[in-house]
Amino acid sequence: MNKTRFLAATLLGTSLLGGVGLVIGDDDLRRGFGGHDVAPADFAPYQEECGGCHMAYPPGLLPADAWQRVFDNLDDHYGDNAELPPEQARLIRGYVLQHAADSNGPLRTRAFAAQAFPASQEVRISGTAYFKHKHNELPARLVEGNPAVGSFSNCQACHTQAEQGSFNEHQVRIAGHGRWDD
Ligand code: HEC
Ligand code: HEC
């Protein structure tokens, strides 16, 4: 995000919080960011190399430390080998770290920024406190027990606009199930 937009967002946030005592809601998170609440992945080498087995996760879904660990362990990647030639890995890692959750992206991104993963915990977007908080009402039969979804890592099986960086709960259609009404 450029400085002006960041400043505008900060001022908006401050006036909402200070002025009328409102809490920033989910709809506020999306306003002013072109409809997407996490910047979508937009670097072709990343999309090609990291978007084959699953969607190319928007870099703003994990903080830099966590991404660093993913890139340090590509040969042992959730049961797969996702190793890249060194030059390609360096290029892609540079892009991802630059746009990580703690890089002052759109507001929703910042909700993913605070997550620390101790060495004993696997790095997962779906393992962040914010993610768990947002998905704790979903029964396992709609996720692991649902062949059309399989796991929470499969964001776009439920978030129809995930690849555009939009996780708006109103756009959720759970594959093999349909609309989500909470
Ligand atoms: C050979 C297949 C393959 C490739 C290539 C691959 N991944 Fe993965 N990735 C996986 C699998 C399998 C999982 C675990 C999915 C699950 O649990 O359902 C995973 C999970 C992840 C997760 C955790 C998702 C979550 O649940 O939060 C991240 C982050 C990730 N990959 C990043 C990357 C990056 C970055 C690259 C490119 C350098 C990459 N992946 C390339 C197979 C791959
Ligand atoms: C099995 C379906 C499913 C999968 C897979 C899934 N989500 Fe969700 N997600 C939902 C539902 C349903 C909601 C709305 C929950 C509610 O508000 O009751 C939601 C809400 C969210 C929200 C908050 C949206 C809002 O408007 O408040 C974010 C952010 C989000 N998901 C991100 C992700 C990411 C990132 C992934 C992949 C790593 C993912 N989700 C995978 C079903 C899913």
mmCIF file of C-alpha atoms and ligand atoms in Angstrom:
data_model
loop_
_atom_site.group_PDB
_atom_site.id
_atom_site.type_symbol
_atom_site.label_atom_id
_atom_site.label_comp_id
_atom_site.label_asym_id
_atom_site.label_seq_id
_atom_site.Cartn_x
_atom_site.Cartn_y
_atom_site.Cartn_z
ATOM 1 C CA MET A 1 0.000 0.000 0.000
ATOM 2 C CA ASN A 2 1.289 3.469 -0.702
ATOM 3 C CA LYS A 3 1.813 6.000 2.070
ATOM 4 C CA THR A 4 -1.276 8.069 1.303
ATOM 5 C CA ARG A 5 -3.597 5.098 1.491
ATOM 6 C CA PHE A 6 -1.972 3.905 4.671
ATOM 7 C CA LEU A 7 -2.321 7.334 6.205
ATOM 8 C CA ALA A 8 -5.952 7.543 5.104
ATOM 9 C CA ALA A 9 -6.652 4.140 6.612
ATOM 10 C CA THR A 10 -4.945 5.134 9.849
ATOM 11 C CA LEU A 11 -6.911 8.369 10.064
ATOM 12 C CA LEU A 12 -10.164 6.581 9.272
ATOM 13 C CA GLY A 13 -9.413 3.997 11.930
ATOM 14 C CA THR A 14 -8.520 6.638 14.484
ATOM 15 C CA SER A 15 -11.602 8.743 13.827
ATOM 16 C CA LEU A 16 -13.895 5.711 13.960
ATOM 17 C CA LEU A 17 -12.404 4.544 17.212
ATOM 18 C CA GLY A 18 -11.958 7.925 18.863
ATOM 19 C CA GLY A 19 -14.796 9.972 17.431
ATOM 20 C CA VAL A 20 -17.911 7.974 18.090
ATOM 21 C CA GLY A 21 -16.498 5.075 20.040
ATOM 22 C CA LEU A 22 -17.239 2.585 17.290
ATOM 23 C CA VAL A 23 -15.344 -0.647 16.974
ATOM 24 C CA ILE A 24 -14.028 -1.404 13.480
ATOM 25 C CA GLY A 25 -16.230 -4.129 12.046
ATOM 26 C CA ASP A 26 -15.631 -6.592 9.263
ATOM 27 C CA ASP A 27 -17.283 -4.360 6.671
ATOM 28 C CA ASP A 28 -14.941 -1.530 7.627
ATOM 29 C CA LEU A 29 -12.021 -3.864 7.020
ATOM 30 C CA ARG A 30 -12.937 -4.040 3.364
ATOM 31 C CA ARG A 31 -13.848 -0.422 2.638
ATOM 32 C CA GLY A 32 -11.324 1.485 0.608
ATOM 33 C CA PHE A 33 -9.271 -1.499 -0.513
ATOM 34 C CA GLY A 34 -10.857 -2.114 -3.891
ATOM 35 C CA GLY A 35 -13.097 -4.853 -2.533
ATOM 36 C CA HIS A 36 -10.325 -7.227 -1.550
ATOM 37 C CA ASP A 37 -9.293 -7.401 2.049
ATOM 38 C CA VAL A 38 -5.945 -9.138 1.544
ATOM 39 C CA ALA A 39 -3.788 -8.176 -1.443
ATOM 40 C CA PRO A 40 -3.972 -11.058 -3.955
ATOM 41 C CA ALA A 41 -0.795 -12.811 -5.101
ATOM 42 C CA ASP A 42 0.382 -10.929 -8.184
ATOM 43 C CA PHE A 43 3.874 -12.206 -8.974
ATOM 44 C CA ALA A 44 3.876 -14.703 -11.847
ATOM 45 C CA PRO A 45 6.844 -16.862 -10.690
ATOM 46 C CA TYR A 46 5.208 -17.235 -7.267
ATOM 47 C CA GLN A 47 1.826 -18.096 -8.764
ATOM 48 C CA GLU A 48 3.429 -20.665 -11.061
ATOM 49 C CA GLU A 49 5.701 -22.378 -8.538
ATOM 50 C CA CYS A 50 3.511 -22.150 -5.455
ATOM 51 C CA GLY A 51 0.072 -22.331 -7.036
ATOM 52 C CA GLY A 52 0.230 -25.811 -8.539
ATOM 53 C CA CYS A 53 -0.715 -28.013 -5.592
ATOM 54 C CA HIS A 54 -2.914 -25.451 -3.806
ATOM 55 C CA MET A 55 -3.872 -21.831 -4.451
ATOM 56 C CA ALA A 56 -1.007 -19.345 -4.394
ATOM 57 C CA TYR A 57 -1.806 -18.051 -0.903
ATOM 58 C CA PRO A 58 -1.801 -14.261 -0.698
ATOM 59 C CA PRO A 59 1.463 -13.379 1.123
ATOM 60 C CA GLY A 60 -0.553 -11.213 3.557
ATOM 61 C CA LEU A 61 -1.957 -14.337 5.232
ATOM 62 C CA LEU A 62 1.220 -15.044 7.245
ATOM 63 C CA PRO A 63 3.845 -12.866 8.934
ATOM 64 C CA ALA A 64 7.389 -12.812 7.521
ATOM 65 C CA ASP A 65 8.873 -15.077 10.235
ATOM 66 C CA ALA A 66 6.377 -17.801 9.393
ATOM 67 C CA TRP A 67 6.963 -17.491 5.641
ATOM 68 C CA GLN A 68 10.697 -17.661 6.279
ATOM 69 C CA ARG A 69 10.195 -21.023 7.952
ATOM 70 C CA VAL A 70 8.116 -22.278 5.018
ATOM 71 C CA PHE A 71 10.920 -21.309 2.611
ATOM 72 C CA ASP A 72 13.608 -22.795 4.858
ATOM 73 C CA ASN A 73 11.864 -26.183 4.707
ATOM 74 C CA LEU A 74 10.595 -26.563 1.141
ATOM 75 C CA ASP A 75 12.171 -30.027 0.892
ATOM 76 C CA ASP A 76 9.953 -31.140 3.784
ATOM 77 C CA HIS A 77 6.714 -29.352 2.919
ATOM 78 C CA TYR A 78 3.652 -30.817 4.642
ATOM 79 C CA GLY A 79 4.593 -34.268 3.427
ATOM 80 C CA ASP A 80 5.613 -33.083 -0.060
ATOM 81 C CA ASN A 81 8.820 -31.865 -1.620
ATOM 82 C CA ALA A 82 8.331 -28.315 -2.921
ATOM 83 C CA GLU A 83 11.999 -27.458 -3.384
ATOM 84 C CA LEU A 84 12.899 -24.857 -6.006
ATOM 85 C CA PRO A 85 16.142 -24.022 -7.793
ATOM 86 C CA PRO A 86 18.042 -21.602 -5.478
ATOM 87 C CA GLU A 87 17.688 -18.526 -7.710
ATOM 88 C CA GLN A 88 13.947 -19.085 -8.170
ATOM 89 C CA ALA A 89 13.509 -19.681 -4.422
ATOM 90 C CA ARG A 90 15.374 -16.445 -3.613
ATOM 91 C CA LEU A 91 13.219 -14.417 -6.021
ATOM 92 C CA ILE A 92 9.930 -15.836 -4.791
ATOM 93 C CA ARG A 93 10.861 -15.626 -1.113
ATOM 94 C CA GLY A 94 11.808 -11.966 -1.622
ATOM 95 C CA TYR A 95 8.391 -11.215 -3.088
ATOM 96 C CA VAL A 96 6.503 -13.077 -0.366
ATOM 97 C CA LEU A 97 8.452 -11.540 2.539
ATOM 98 C CA GLN A 98 7.990 -8.060 1.116
ATOM 99 C CA HIS A 99 4.205 -8.519 1.130
ATOM 100 C CA ALA A 100 3.901 -10.541 4.336
ATOM 101 C CA ALA A 101 1.176 -9.873 6.898
ATOM 102 C CA ASP A 102 3.417 -7.599 8.971
ATOM 103 C CA SER A 103 4.200 -5.317 6.019
ATOM 104 C CA ASN A 104 1.315 -2.878 6.589
ATOM 105 C CA GLY A 105 -1.026 -4.223 3.931
ATOM 106 C CA PRO A 106 -4.823 -3.922 4.003
ATOM 107 C CA LEU A 107 -6.354 -4.108 7.461
ATOM 108 C CA ARG A 108 -7.427 -7.746 7.262
ATOM 109 C CA THR A 109 -3.813 -8.655 6.558
ATOM 110 C CA ARG A 110 -2.824 -7.135 9.872
ATOM 111 C CA ALA A 111 -5.126 -9.533 11.694
ATOM 112 C CA PHE A 112 -2.792 -12.322 10.505
ATOM 113 C CA ALA A 113 0.365 -10.385 11.406
ATOM 114 C CA ALA A 114 0.446 -11.000 15.132
ATOM 115 C CA GLN A 115 0.890 -14.747 14.901
ATOM 116 C CA ALA A 116 4.069 -16.316 16.294
ATOM 117 C CA PHE A 117 4.674 -19.999 15.624
ATOM 118 C CA PRO A 118 6.831 -21.727 18.236
ATOM 119 C CA ALA A 119 9.251 -24.272 16.741
ATOM 120 C CA SER A 120 6.994 -27.099 17.896
ATOM 121 C CA GLN A 121 4.005 -25.756 15.960
ATOM 122 C CA GLU A 122 3.597 -26.326 12.227
ATOM 123 C CA VAL A 123 3.286 -23.087 10.245
ATOM 124 C CA ARG A 124 -0.255 -22.821 8.942
ATOM 125 C CA ILE A 125 -2.521 -19.959 7.993
ATOM 126 C CA SER A 126 -5.273 -22.178 9.329
ATOM 127 C CA GLY A 127 -3.301 -22.413 12.594
ATOM 128 C CA THR A 128 -3.374 -18.690 13.350
ATOM 129 C CA ALA A 129 -5.523 -17.465 16.216
ATOM 130 C CA TYR A 130 -7.422 -15.141 13.888
ATOM 131 C CA PHE A 131 -8.212 -17.959 11.460
ATOM 132 C CA LYS A 132 -9.384 -20.255 14.242
ATOM 133 C CA HIS A 133 -11.553 -17.520 15.684
ATOM 134 C CA LYS A 134 -13.239 -17.051 12.284
ATOM 135 C CA HIS A 135 -13.788 -20.762 11.599
ATOM 136 C CA ASN A 136 -14.563 -22.255 14.990
ATOM 137 C CA GLU A 137 -18.257 -22.725 14.203
ATOM 138 C CA LEU A 138 -17.636 -24.920 11.168
ATOM 139 C CA PRO A 139 -18.276 -28.602 11.893
ATOM 140 C CA ALA A 140 -15.623 -31.112 10.716
ATOM 141 C CA ARG A 141 -18.172 -32.823 8.452
ATOM 142 C CA LEU A 142 -18.042 -29.726 6.189
ATOM 143 C CA VAL A 143 -14.228 -29.636 6.136
ATOM 144 C CA GLU A 144 -12.160 -32.809 6.711
ATOM 145 C CA GLY A 145 -15.296 -34.937 6.355
ATOM 146 C CA ASN A 146 -16.250 -33.229 3.110
ATOM 147 C CA PRO A 147 -14.486 -34.739 0.067
ATOM 148 C CA ALA A 148 -15.056 -31.525 -1.925
ATOM 149 C CA VAL A 149 -13.046 -29.532 0.656
ATOM 150 C CA GLY A 150 -10.658 -31.912 2.442
ATOM 151 C CA SER A 151 -8.884 -29.399 4.655
ATOM 152 C CA PHE A 152 -8.924 -25.781 5.729
ATOM 153 C CA SER A 153 -5.867 -25.206 3.508
ATOM 154 C CA ASN A 154 -8.206 -25.358 0.536
ATOM 155 C CA CYS A 155 -9.450 -21.772 0.996
ATOM 156 C CA GLN A 156 -11.009 -21.438 -2.447
ATOM 157 C CA ALA A 157 -13.253 -24.478 -1.898
ATOM 158 C CA CYS A 158 -15.324 -22.162 0.297
ATOM 159 C CA HIS A 159 -14.167 -18.611 -0.443
ATOM 160 C CA THR A 160 -15.211 -18.121 -4.044
ATOM 161 C CA GLN A 161 -13.062 -14.970 -4.372
ATOM 162 C CA ALA A 162 -10.022 -16.202 -2.405
ATOM 163 C CA GLU A 163 -7.640 -15.852 -5.318
ATOM 164 C CA GLN A 164 -8.726 -12.243 -5.694
ATOM 165 C CA GLY A 165 -7.860 -11.720 -2.012
ATOM 166 C CA SER A 166 -11.447 -11.482 -0.814
ATOM 167 C CA PHE A 167 -12.569 -13.560 2.160
ATOM 168 C CA ASN A 168 -15.855 -11.746 2.702
ATOM 169 C CA GLU A 169 -18.118 -14.104 4.623
ATOM 170 C CA HIS A 170 -21.002 -13.221 2.274
ATOM 171 C CA GLN A 171 -19.135 -14.808 -0.650
ATOM 172 C CA VAL A 172 -18.678 -18.137 1.112
ATOM 173 C CA ARG A 173 -20.126 -21.164 -0.733
ATOM 174 C CA ILE A 174 -18.910 -24.389 0.818
ATOM 175 C CA ALA A 175 -18.107 -26.887 -1.948
ATOM 176 C CA GLY A 176 -20.394 -29.898 -1.707
ATOM 177 C CA HIS A 177 -22.651 -28.015 0.688
ATOM 178 C CA GLY A 178 -23.520 -24.480 -0.407
ATOM 179 C CA ARG A 179 -24.155 -21.208 1.293
ATOM 180 C CA TRP A 180 -23.069 -20.767 4.891
ATOM 181 C CA ASP A 181 -25.642 -19.269 7.237
ATOM 182 C CA ASP A 182 -24.461 -18.755 10.760
HETATM 183 C C1 HEC B 1 4.169 -30.529 -4.569
HETATM 184 C C2 HEC B 1 3.002 -29.827 -4.086
HETATM 185 C C3 HEC B 1 3.222 -28.478 -3.414
HETATM 186 C C4 HEC B 1 3.909 -27.394 -3.899
HETATM 187 C C5 HEC B 1 4.651 -27.244 -5.214
HETATM 188 C C6 HEC B 1 3.766 -26.355 -2.887
HETATM 189 N N1 HEC B 1 3.002 -26.802 -1.852
HETATM 190 FE FE1 HEC B 1 2.454 -25.727 -0.225
HETATM 191 N N2 HEC B 1 1.427 -27.329 0.493
HETATM 192 C C7 HEC B 1 1.354 -28.572 -0.097
HETATM 193 C C8 HEC B 1 0.555 -29.465 0.726
HETATM 194 C C9 HEC B 1 0.223 -30.911 0.422
HETATM 195 C C10 HEC B 1 0.121 -28.706 1.828
HETATM 196 C C11 HEC B 1 -0.778 -29.161 2.984
HETATM 197 C C12 HEC B 1 -2.228 -29.006 2.536
HETATM 198 C C13 HEC B 1 -3.233 -29.594 3.487
HETATM 199 O O1 HEC B 1 -2.933 -29.828 4.655
HETATM 200 O O2 HEC B 1 -4.372 -29.795 3.051
HETATM 201 C C14 HEC B 1 0.692 -27.371 1.667
HETATM 202 C C15 HEC B 1 0.495 -26.333 2.538
HETATM 203 C C16 HEC B 1 1.049 -25.071 2.426
HETATM 204 C C17 HEC B 1 0.872 -24.006 3.383
HETATM 205 C C18 HEC B 1 0.027 -24.082 4.654
HETATM 206 C C19 HEC B 1 -1.456 -23.909 4.318
HETATM 207 C C20 HEC B 1 -2.303 -23.771 5.556
HETATM 208 O O3 HEC B 1 -3.032 -24.694 5.927
HETATM 209 O O4 HEC B 1 -2.265 -22.732 6.173
HETATM 210 C C21 HEC B 1 1.591 -22.933 2.933
HETATM 211 C C22 HEC B 1 1.722 -21.588 3.604
HETATM 212 C C23 HEC B 1 2.228 -23.337 1.691
HETATM 213 N N3 HEC B 1 1.862 -24.645 1.408
HETATM 214 C C24 HEC B 1 3.066 -22.538 0.938
HETATM 215 C C25 HEC B 1 3.690 -22.946 -0.235
HETATM 216 C C26 HEC B 1 4.665 -22.156 -0.961
HETATM 217 C C27 HEC B 1 5.152 -20.793 -0.544
HETATM 218 C C28 HEC B 1 5.032 -22.872 -2.072
HETATM 219 C C29 HEC B 1 6.023 -22.502 -3.143
HETATM 220 C C30 HEC B 1 7.388 -22.332 -2.714
HETATM 221 C C31 HEC B 1 4.282 -24.127 -2.020
HETATM 222 N N4 HEC B 1 3.500 -24.127 -0.898
HETATM 223 C C32 HEC B 1 4.360 -25.121 -2.987
HETATM 224 C C33 HEC B 1 1.911 -28.924 -1.310
HETATM 225 C C34 HEC B 1 2.659 -28.098 -2.120
HETATM 226 C C1 HEC B 2 -14.830 -25.285 4.756
HETATM 227 C C2 HEC B 2 -14.971 -23.943 4.234
HETATM 228 C C3 HEC B 2 -13.854 -22.943 4.464
HETATM 229 C C4 HEC B 2 -12.516 -23.059 4.166
HETATM 230 C C5 HEC B 2 -11.801 -24.219 3.549
HETATM 231 C C6 HEC B 2 -11.918 -21.788 4.547
HETATM 232 N N1 HEC B 2 -12.861 -20.948 5.070
HETATM 233 FE FE1 HEC B 2 -12.582 -19.053 5.686
HETATM 234 N N2 HEC B 2 -14.540 -18.927 6.261
HETATM 235 C C7 HEC B 2 -15.491 -19.914 6.058
HETATM 236 C C8 HEC B 2 -16.756 -19.489 6.603
HETATM 237 C C9 HEC B 2 -18.071 -20.267 6.601
HETATM 238 C C10 HEC B 2 -16.546 -18.166 7.121
HETATM 239 C C11 HEC B 2 -17.577 -17.257 7.807
HETATM 240 C C12 HEC B 2 -17.587 -17.623 9.262
HETATM 241 C C13 HEC B 2 -18.615 -16.800 10.019
HETATM 242 O O1 HEC B 2 -18.540 -15.589 9.978
HETATM 243 O O2 HEC B 2 -19.477 -17.413 10.659
HETATM 244 C C14 HEC B 2 -15.134 -17.867 6.888
HETATM 245 C C15 HEC B 2 -14.523 -16.677 7.238
HETATM 246 C C16 HEC B 2 -13.230 -16.310 6.903
HETATM 247 C C17 HEC B 2 -12.646 -15.016 7.166
HETATM 248 C C18 HEC B 2 -13.355 -13.852 7.835
HETATM 249 C C19 HEC B 2 -14.289 -13.233 6.809
HETATM 250 C C20 HEC B 2 -15.189 -12.159 7.348
HETATM 251 O O3 HEC B 2 -15.922 -11.535 6.521
HETATM 252 O O4 HEC B 2 -15.167 -11.916 8.551
HETATM 253 C C21 HEC B 2 -11.363 -15.052 6.668
HETATM 254 C C22 HEC B 2 -10.366 -13.910 6.680
HETATM 255 C C23 HEC B 2 -11.148 -16.363 6.122
HETATM 256 N N3 HEC B 2 -12.305 -17.102 6.286
HETATM 257 C C24 HEC B 2 -9.969 -16.792 5.543
HETATM 258 C C25 HEC B 2 -9.746 -18.093 5.081
HETATM 259 C C26 HEC B 2 -8.479 -18.560 4.531
HETATM 260 C C27 HEC B 2 -7.242 -17.686 4.369
HETATM 261 C C28 HEC B 2 -8.639 -19.877 4.215
HETATM 262 C C29 HEC B 2 -7.603 -20.849 3.695
HETATM 263 C C30 HEC B 2 -6.327 -20.922 4.385
HETATM 264 C C31 HEC B 2 -10.023 -20.236 4.555
HETATM 265 N N4 HEC B 2 -10.646 -19.143 5.081
HETATM 266 C C32 HEC B 2 -10.578 -21.494 4.385
HETATM 267 C C33 HEC B 2 -15.274 -21.124 5.452
HETATM 268 C C34 HEC B 2 -14.057 -21.617 5.023
#
